[in-house]
Short mmCIF file of C-alpha atoms (C1' of nucleotides) in Angstrom, two decimals:
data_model
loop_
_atom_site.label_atom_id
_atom_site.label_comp_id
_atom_site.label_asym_id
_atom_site.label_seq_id
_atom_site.Cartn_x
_atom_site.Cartn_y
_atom_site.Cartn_z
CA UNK A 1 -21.55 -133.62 -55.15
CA UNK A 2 -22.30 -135.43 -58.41
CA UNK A 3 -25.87 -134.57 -60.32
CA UNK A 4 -27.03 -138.08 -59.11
CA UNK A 5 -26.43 -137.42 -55.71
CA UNK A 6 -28.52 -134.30 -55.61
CA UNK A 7 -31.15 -135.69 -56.81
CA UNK A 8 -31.14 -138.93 -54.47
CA UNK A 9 -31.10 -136.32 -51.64
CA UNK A 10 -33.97 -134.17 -53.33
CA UNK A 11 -35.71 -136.87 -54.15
CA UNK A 12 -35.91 -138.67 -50.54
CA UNK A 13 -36.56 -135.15 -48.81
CA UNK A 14 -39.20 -134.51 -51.25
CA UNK A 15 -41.11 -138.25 -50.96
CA UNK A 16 -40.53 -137.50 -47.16
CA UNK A 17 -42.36 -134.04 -47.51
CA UNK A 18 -45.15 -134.82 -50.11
CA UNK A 19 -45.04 -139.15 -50.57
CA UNK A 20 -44.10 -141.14 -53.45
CA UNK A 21 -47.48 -140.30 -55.39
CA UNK A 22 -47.42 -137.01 -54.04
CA UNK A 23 -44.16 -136.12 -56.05
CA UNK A 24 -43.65 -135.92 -59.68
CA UNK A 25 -40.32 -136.62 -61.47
CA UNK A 26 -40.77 -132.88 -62.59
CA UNK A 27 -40.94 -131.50 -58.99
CA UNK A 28 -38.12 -133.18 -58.23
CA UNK A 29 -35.92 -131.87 -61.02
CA UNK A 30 -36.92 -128.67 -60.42
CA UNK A 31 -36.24 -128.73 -56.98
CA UNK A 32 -32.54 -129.27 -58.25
CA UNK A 33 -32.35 -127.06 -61.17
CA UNK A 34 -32.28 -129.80 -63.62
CA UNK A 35 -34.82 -131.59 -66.40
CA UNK A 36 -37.10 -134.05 -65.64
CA UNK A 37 -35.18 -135.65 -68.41
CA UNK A 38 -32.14 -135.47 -66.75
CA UNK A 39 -33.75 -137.37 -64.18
CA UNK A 40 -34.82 -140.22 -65.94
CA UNK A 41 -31.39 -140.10 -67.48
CA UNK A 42 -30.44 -141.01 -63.66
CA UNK A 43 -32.64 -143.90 -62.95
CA UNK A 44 -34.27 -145.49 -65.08
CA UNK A 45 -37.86 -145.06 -63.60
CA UNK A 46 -39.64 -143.38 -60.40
CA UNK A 47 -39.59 -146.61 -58.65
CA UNK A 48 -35.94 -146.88 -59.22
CA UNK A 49 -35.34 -143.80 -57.67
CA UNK A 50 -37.43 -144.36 -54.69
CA UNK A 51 -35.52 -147.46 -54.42
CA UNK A 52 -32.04 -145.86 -54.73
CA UNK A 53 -32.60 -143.30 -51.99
CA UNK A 54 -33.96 -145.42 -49.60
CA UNK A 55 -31.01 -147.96 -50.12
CA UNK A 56 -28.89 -146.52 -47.64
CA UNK A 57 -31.09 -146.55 -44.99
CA UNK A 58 -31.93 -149.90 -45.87
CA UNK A 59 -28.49 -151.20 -45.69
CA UNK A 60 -28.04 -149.03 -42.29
CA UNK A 61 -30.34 -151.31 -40.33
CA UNK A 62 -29.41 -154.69 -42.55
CA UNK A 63 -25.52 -154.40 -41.39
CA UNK A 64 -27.90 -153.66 -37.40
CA UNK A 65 -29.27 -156.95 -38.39
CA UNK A 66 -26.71 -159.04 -39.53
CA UNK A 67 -24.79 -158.66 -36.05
CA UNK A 68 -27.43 -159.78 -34.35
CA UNK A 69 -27.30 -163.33 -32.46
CA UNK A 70 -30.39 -165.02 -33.86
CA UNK A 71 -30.79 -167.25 -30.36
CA UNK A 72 -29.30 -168.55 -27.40
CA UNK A 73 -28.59 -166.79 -23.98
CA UNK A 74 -27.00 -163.92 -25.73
CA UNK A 75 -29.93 -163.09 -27.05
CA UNK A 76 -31.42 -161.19 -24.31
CA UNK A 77 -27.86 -159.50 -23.39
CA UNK A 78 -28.31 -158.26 -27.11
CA UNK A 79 -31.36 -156.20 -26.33
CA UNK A 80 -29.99 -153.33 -25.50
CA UNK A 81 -27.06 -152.99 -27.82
CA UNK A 82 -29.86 -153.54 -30.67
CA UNK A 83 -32.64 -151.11 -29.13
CA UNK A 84 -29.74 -148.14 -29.55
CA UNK A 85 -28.16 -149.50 -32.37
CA UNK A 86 -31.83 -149.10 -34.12
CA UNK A 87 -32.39 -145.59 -32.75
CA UNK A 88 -29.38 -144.78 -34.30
CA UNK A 89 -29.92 -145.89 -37.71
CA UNK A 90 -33.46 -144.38 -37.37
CA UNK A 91 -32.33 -140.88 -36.60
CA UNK A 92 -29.49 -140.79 -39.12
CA UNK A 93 -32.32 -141.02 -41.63
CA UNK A 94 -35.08 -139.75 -40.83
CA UNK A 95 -36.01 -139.07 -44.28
CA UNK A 96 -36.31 -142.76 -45.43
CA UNK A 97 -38.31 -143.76 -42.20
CA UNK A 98 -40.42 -141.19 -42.85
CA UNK A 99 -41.13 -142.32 -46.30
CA UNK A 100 -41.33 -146.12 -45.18
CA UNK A 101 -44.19 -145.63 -42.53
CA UNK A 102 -46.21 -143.17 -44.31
CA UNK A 103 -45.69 -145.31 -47.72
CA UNK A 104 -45.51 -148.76 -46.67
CA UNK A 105 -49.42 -149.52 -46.81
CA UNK A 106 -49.45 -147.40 -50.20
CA UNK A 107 -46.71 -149.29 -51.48
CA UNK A 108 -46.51 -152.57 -50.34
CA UNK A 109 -45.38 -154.20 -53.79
CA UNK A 110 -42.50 -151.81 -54.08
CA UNK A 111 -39.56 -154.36 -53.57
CA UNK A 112 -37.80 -151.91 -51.08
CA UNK A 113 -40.68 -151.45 -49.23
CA UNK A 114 -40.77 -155.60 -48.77
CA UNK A 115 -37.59 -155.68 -47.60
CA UNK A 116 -37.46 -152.90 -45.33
CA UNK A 117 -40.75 -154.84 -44.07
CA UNK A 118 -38.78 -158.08 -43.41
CA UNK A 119 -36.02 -155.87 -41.82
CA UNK A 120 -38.46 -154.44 -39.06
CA UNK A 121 -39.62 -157.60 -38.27
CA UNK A 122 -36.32 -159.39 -37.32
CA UNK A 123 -35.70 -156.73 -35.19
CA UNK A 124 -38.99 -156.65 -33.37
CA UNK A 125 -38.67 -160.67 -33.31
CA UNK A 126 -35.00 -160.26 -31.20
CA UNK A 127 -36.45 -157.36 -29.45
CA UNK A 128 -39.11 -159.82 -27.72
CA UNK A 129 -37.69 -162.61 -25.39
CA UNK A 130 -38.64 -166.28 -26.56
CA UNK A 131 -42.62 -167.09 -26.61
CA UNK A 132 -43.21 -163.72 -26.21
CA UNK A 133 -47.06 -162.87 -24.57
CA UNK A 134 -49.55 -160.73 -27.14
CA UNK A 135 -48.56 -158.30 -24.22
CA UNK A 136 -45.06 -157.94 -24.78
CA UNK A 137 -45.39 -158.51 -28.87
CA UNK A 138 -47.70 -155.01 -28.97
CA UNK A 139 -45.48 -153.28 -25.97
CA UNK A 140 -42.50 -153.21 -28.37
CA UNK A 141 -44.42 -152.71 -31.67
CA UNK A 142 -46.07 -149.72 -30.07
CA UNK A 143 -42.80 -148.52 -29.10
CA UNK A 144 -41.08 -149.37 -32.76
CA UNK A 145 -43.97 -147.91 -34.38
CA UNK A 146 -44.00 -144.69 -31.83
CA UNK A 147 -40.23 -144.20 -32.06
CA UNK A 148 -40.05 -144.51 -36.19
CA UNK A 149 -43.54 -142.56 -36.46
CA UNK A 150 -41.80 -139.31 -34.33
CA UNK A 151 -38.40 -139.25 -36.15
CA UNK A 152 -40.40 -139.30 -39.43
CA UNK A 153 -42.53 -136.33 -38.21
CA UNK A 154 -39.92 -134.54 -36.57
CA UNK A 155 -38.45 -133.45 -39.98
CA UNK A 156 -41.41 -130.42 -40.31
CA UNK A 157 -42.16 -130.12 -37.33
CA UNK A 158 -41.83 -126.30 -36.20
CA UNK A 159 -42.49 -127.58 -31.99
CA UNK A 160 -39.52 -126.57 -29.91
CA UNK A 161 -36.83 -129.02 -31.02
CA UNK A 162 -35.08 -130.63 -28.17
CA UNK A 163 -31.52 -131.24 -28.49
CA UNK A 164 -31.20 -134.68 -30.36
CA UNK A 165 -28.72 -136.23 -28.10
CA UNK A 166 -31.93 -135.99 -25.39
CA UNK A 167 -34.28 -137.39 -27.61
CA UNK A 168 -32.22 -140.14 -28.61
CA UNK A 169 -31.58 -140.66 -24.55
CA UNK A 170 -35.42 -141.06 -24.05
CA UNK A 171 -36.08 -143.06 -27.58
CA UNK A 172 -33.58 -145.51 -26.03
CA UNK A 173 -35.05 -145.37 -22.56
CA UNK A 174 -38.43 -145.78 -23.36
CA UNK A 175 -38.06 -148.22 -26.15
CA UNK A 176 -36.52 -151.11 -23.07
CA UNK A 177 -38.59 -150.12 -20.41
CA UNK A 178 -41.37 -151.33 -23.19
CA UNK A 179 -39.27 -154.22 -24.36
CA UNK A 180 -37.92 -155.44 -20.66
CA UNK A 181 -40.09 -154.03 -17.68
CA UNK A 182 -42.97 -156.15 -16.23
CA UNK A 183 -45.63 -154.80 -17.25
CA UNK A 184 -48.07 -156.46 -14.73
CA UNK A 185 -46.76 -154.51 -12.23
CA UNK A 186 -48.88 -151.50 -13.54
CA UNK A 187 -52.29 -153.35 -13.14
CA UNK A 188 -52.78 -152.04 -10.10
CA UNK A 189 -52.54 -148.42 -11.20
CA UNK A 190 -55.85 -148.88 -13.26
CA UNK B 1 -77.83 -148.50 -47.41
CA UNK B 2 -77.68 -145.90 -49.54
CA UNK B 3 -75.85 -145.76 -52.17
CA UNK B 4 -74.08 -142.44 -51.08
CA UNK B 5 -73.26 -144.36 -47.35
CA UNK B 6 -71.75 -147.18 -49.90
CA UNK B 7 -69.51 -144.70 -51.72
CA UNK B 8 -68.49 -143.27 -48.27
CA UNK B 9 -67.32 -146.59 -47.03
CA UNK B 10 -65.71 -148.04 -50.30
CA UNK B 11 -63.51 -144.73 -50.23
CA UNK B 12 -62.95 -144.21 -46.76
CA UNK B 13 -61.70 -148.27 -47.21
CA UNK B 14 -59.50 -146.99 -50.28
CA UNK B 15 -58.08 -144.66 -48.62
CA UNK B 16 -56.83 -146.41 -45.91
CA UNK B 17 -55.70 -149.55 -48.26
CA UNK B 18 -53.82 -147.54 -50.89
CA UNK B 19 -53.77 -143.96 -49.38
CA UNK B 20 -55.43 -140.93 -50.67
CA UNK B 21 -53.69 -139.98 -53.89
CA UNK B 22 -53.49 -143.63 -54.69
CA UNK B 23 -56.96 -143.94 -55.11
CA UNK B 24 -58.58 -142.92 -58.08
CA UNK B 25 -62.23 -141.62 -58.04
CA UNK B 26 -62.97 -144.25 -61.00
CA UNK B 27 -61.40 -147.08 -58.37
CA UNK B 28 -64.03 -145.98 -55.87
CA UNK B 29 -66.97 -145.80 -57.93
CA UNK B 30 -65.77 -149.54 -59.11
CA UNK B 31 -65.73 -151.05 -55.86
CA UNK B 32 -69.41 -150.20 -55.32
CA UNK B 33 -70.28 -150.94 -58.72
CA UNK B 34 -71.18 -147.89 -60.19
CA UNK B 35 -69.64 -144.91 -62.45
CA UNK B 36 -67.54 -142.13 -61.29
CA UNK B 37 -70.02 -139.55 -62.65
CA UNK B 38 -72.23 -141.03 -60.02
CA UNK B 39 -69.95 -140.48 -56.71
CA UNK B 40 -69.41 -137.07 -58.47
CA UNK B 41 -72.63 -136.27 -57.79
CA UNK B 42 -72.84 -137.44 -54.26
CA UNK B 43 -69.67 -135.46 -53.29
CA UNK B 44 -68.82 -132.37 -54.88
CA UNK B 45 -64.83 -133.46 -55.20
CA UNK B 46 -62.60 -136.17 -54.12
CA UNK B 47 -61.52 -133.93 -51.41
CA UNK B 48 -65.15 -133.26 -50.08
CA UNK B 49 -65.19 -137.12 -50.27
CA UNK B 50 -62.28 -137.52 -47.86
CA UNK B 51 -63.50 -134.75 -45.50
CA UNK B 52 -67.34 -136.87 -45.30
CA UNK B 53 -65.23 -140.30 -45.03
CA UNK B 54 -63.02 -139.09 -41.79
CA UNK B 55 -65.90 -136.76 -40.41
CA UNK B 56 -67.42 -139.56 -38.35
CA UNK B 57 -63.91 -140.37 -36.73
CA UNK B 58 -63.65 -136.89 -36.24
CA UNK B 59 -66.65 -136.69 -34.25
CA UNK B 60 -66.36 -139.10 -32.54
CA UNK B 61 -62.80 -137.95 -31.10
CA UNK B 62 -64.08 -134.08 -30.78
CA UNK B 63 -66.55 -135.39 -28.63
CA UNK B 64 -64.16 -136.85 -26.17
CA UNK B 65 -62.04 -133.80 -26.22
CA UNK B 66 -65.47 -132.00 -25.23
CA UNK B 67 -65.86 -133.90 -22.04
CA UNK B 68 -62.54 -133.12 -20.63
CA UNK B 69 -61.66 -130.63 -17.86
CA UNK B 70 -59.26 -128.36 -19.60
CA UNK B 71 -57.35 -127.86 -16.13
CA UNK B 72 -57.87 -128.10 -12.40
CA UNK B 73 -57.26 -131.13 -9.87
CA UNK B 74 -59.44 -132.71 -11.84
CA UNK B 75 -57.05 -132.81 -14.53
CA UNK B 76 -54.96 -135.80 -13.30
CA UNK B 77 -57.62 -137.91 -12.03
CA UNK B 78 -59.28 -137.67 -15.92
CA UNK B 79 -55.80 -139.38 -17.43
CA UNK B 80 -57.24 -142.78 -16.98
CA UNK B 81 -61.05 -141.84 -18.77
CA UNK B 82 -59.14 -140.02 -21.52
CA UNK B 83 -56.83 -142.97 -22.29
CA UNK B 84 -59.66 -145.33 -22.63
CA UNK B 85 -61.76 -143.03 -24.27
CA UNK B 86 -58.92 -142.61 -26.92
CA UNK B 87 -58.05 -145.86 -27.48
CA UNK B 88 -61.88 -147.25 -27.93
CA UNK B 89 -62.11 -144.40 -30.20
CA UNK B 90 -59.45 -145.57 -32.49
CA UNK B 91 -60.36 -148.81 -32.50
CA UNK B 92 -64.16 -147.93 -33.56
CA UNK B 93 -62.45 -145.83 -36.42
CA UNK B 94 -59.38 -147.74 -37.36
CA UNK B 95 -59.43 -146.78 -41.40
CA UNK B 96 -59.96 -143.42 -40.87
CA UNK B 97 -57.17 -143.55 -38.24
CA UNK B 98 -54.84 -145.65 -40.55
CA UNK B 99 -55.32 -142.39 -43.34
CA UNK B 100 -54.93 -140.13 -40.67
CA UNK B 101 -51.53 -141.37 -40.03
CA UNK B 102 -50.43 -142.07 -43.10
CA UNK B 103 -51.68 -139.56 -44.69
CA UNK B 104 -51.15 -136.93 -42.99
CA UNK B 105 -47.60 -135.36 -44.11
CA UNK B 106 -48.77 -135.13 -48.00
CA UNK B 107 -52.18 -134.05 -46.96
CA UNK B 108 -51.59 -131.44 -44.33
CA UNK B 109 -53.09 -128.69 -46.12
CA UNK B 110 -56.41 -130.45 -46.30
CA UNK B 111 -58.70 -128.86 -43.61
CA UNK B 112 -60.15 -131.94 -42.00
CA UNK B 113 -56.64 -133.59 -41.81
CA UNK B 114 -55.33 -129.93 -40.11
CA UNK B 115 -58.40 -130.37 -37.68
CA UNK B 116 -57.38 -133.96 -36.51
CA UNK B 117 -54.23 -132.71 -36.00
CA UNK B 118 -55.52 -130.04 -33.57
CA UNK B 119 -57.58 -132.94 -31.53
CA UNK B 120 -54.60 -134.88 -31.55
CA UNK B 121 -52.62 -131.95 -29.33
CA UNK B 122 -55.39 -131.31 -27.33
CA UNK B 123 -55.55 -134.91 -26.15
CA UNK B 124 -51.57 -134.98 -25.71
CA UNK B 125 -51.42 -131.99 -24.11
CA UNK B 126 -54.32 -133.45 -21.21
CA UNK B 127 -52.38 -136.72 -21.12
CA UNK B 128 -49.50 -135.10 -19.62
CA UNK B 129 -49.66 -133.37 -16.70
CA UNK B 130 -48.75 -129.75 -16.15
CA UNK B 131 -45.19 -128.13 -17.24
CA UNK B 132 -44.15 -131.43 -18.82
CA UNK B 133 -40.85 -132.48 -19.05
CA UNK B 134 -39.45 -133.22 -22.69
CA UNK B 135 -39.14 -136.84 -21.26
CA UNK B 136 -43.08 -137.29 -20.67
CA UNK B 137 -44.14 -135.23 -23.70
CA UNK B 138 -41.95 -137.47 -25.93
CA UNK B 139 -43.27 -140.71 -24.41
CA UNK B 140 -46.79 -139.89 -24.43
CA UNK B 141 -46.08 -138.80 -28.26
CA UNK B 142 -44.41 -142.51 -28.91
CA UNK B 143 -47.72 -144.06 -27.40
CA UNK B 144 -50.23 -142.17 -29.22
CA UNK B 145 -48.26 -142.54 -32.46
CA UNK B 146 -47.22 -146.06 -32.14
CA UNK B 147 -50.93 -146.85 -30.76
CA UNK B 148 -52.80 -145.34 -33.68
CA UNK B 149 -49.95 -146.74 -35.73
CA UNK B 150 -50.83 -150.16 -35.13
CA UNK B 151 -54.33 -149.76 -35.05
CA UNK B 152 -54.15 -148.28 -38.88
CA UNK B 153 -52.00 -151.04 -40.07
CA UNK B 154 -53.70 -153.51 -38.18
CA UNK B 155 -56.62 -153.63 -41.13
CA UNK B 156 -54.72 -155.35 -43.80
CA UNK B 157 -52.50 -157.46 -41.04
CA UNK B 158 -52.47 -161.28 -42.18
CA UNK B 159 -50.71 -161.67 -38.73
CA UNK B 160 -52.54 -163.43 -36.12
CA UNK B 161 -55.49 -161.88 -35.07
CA UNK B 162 -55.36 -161.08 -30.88
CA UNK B 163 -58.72 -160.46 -29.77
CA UNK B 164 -59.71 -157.04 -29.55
CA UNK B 165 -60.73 -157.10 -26.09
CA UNK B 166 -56.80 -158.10 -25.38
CA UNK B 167 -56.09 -155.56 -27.41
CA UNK B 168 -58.13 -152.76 -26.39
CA UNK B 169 -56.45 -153.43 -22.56
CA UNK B 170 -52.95 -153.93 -23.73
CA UNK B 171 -53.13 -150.27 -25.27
CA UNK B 172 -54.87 -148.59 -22.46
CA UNK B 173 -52.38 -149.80 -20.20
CA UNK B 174 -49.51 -149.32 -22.27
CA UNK B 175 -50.41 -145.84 -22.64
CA UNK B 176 -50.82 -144.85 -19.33
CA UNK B 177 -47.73 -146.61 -18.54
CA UNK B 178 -45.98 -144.18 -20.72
CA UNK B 179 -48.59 -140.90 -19.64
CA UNK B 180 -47.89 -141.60 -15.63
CA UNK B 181 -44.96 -143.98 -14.52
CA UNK B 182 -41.72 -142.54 -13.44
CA UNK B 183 -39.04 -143.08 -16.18
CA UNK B 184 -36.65 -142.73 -14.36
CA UNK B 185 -37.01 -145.59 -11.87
CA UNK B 186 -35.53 -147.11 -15.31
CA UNK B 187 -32.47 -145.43 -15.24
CA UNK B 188 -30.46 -147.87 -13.20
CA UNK B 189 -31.72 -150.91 -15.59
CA UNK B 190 -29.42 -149.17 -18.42
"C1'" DT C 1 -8.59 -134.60 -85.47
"C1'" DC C 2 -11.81 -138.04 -85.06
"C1'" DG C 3 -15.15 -140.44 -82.66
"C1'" DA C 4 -16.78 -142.77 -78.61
"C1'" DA C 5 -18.75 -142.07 -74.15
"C1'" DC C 6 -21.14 -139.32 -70.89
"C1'" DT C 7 -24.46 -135.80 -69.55
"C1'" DC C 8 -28.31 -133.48 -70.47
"C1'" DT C 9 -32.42 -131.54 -72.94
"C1'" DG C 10 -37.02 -130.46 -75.36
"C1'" DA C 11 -40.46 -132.45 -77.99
"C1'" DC C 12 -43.45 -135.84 -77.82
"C1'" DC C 13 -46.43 -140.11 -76.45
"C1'" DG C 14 -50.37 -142.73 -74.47
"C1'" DA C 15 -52.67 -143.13 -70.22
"C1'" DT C 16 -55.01 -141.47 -66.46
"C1'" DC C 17 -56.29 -137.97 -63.48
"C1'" DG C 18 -60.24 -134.86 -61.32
"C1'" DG C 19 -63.99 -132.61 -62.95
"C1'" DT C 20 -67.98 -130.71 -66.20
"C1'" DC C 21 -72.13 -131.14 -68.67
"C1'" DA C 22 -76.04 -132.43 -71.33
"C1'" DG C 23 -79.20 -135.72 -71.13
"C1'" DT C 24 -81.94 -139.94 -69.47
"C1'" DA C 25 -84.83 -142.78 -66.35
"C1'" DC C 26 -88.12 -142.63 -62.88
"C1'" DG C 27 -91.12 -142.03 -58.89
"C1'" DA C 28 -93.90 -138.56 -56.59
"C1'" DT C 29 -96.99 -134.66 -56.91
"C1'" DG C 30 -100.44 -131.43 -59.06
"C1'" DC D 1 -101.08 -136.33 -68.25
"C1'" DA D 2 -97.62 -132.82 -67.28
"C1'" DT D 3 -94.08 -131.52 -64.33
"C1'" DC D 4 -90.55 -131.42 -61.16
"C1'" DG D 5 -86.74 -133.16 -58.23
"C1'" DT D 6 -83.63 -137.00 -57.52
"C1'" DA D 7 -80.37 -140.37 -59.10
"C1'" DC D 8 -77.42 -141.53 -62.41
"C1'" DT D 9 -74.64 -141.99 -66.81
"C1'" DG D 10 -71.38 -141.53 -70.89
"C1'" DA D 11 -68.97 -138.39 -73.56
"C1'" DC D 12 -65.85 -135.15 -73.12
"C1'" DC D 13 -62.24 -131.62 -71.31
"C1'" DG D 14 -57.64 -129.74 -70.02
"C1'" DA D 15 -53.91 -130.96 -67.16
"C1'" DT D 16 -50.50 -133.83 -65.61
"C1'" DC D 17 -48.51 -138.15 -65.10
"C1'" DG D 18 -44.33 -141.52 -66.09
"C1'" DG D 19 -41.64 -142.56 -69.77
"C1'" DT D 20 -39.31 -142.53 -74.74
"C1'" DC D 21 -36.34 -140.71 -78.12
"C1'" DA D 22 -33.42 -138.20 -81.21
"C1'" DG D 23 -30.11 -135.11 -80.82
"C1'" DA D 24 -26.87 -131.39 -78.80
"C1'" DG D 25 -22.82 -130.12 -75.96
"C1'" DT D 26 -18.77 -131.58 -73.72
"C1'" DT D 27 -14.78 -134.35 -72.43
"C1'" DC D 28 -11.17 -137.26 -73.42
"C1'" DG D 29 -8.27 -140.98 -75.13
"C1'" DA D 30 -6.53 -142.94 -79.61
#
DNA sequence: TCGAACTCTGACCGATCGGTCAGTACGATG
DNA sequence: CATCGTACTGACCGATCGGTCAGAGTTCGA
């Protein structure tokens, strides 16, 4: 592994751990042996490094995206398909969702925030049938928000880890019952 | 109001806006209009400054993890009170629940952010009902997180505004959707 | 063998950070 | 009038921040 791999991966595990402001360039180069020097030799600024290791993740869910059928009666067959294809993406990098919901309000003029922004909400848009209720809209941001917010945590966490095939059954599960199941058909349980 | 109460809000507003170590104690004392000496004086650090800024979410919260049975037949029965209770906590708190979340990875060695954390496990661990099932802990986990989520982010949200009352019963109902339905009743929709 | 390109480093820079401190303004109290 | 506590301020401090720069070590093709 090249030097500017190592420190892509050091750097995202570290803004993951501690945030963007919480990290120095110096932290990070120590965490792989090298110079903060060394890292700026890299990329050419913080920023540029923050946007560099979350670029993969980013691209992850764009390719999610760009498959998607923006309307029509396939839409609704696509819910599914997209629901795991976005629990996927999540869990193969944790790291950068963990940095993009504990960062995003911090960082909102980052460009890579901004477009990791627009990114969540086509998905949430194809997520939701056509004239979607308030009702439905927060069902499936709670659930977005919920599933992203766990993955992100689950990198520290010391709780028992359940095996991630299970977790990503139950991300999956829970993520359409929110998206597809009538919901008024729980009123009477109040 | 006095100017200490002013402080507390401007920086409790900061905070949540551009997170914790993105706000500068010179920032704060700028909002109010007055010099960082000054909030110096009223709070013996930044981080004493935090702890007084989330205290009154904190009790708040504490207070309904006070009134629950801790076990018993009464236990079930309470889901209902607990969910509401939760929810219209959050929503009378929303900054300090907005740097909770988003805060909470870089800060978790700060001793009011450690002691949410312990109210937040208390009030998971009554929403589920005894010898939970990986399925129900993880779905109650997605609610809280992607309820609290929203709540946070909702302060800065240019989107349109649902009215809170809406709000307030969408969440409640969503999480007790996710605390007491049977999942798998959802199996067969896969 | 020469030099160009690449990788890396330590010294250094201005800015800003959280925090300290001596001192000032002022209303209340004796 | 003298004094004391409260509220507040500007000057200042050491540390650390992101970033620059000149140069050293190495590799490699001409």
């Amino acid at each position: 592994m090249t030097t500017r791999d190592t420190i892509l991966q050091a750097a995202l595990e570290r803004f993951a751990r501690t945030g963007y402001l919480g990290s120095s360039i110096q932290q990070i180069a120590d965490d792989v042996g090298t110079s903060k020097s060394s890292v700026l030799y890299h990329f050419e600024s913080k920023e540029a490094l923050l946007e560099a290791a979350m670029q993969p993740a980013i691209d992850a869910m764009s390719a999610l995206v760009a498959a998607l059928p923006h309307a029509g009666p396939d839409k609704l067959e696509a819910v599914p398909a997209l629901a795991t294809g976005f629990v996927d993406v999540l869990m193969a990098h944790s790291a950068a969702v963990s940095v993009f919901v504990t960062q995003r309000g911090a960082l909102r003029d980052v460009p890579v925030i901004g477009r990791a922004n627009a990114l969540v909400d086509a998905i949430a848009s194809t997520l939701v049938q056509e004239a979607p209720s308030a009702r439905v809209l927060t069902r499936v941001s709670i659930g977005l928000a919920g599933v992203a917010f766990i993955l992100g945590d689950a990198l520290d966490d010391d709780r028992e880890h359940v095996h991630p095939a299970e977790m990503r059954e139950i991300f999956i599960d829970t993520l359409l019952e929110l998206c597809l199941a009538q919901p008024e058909s729980l009123e009477s349980a109040r």
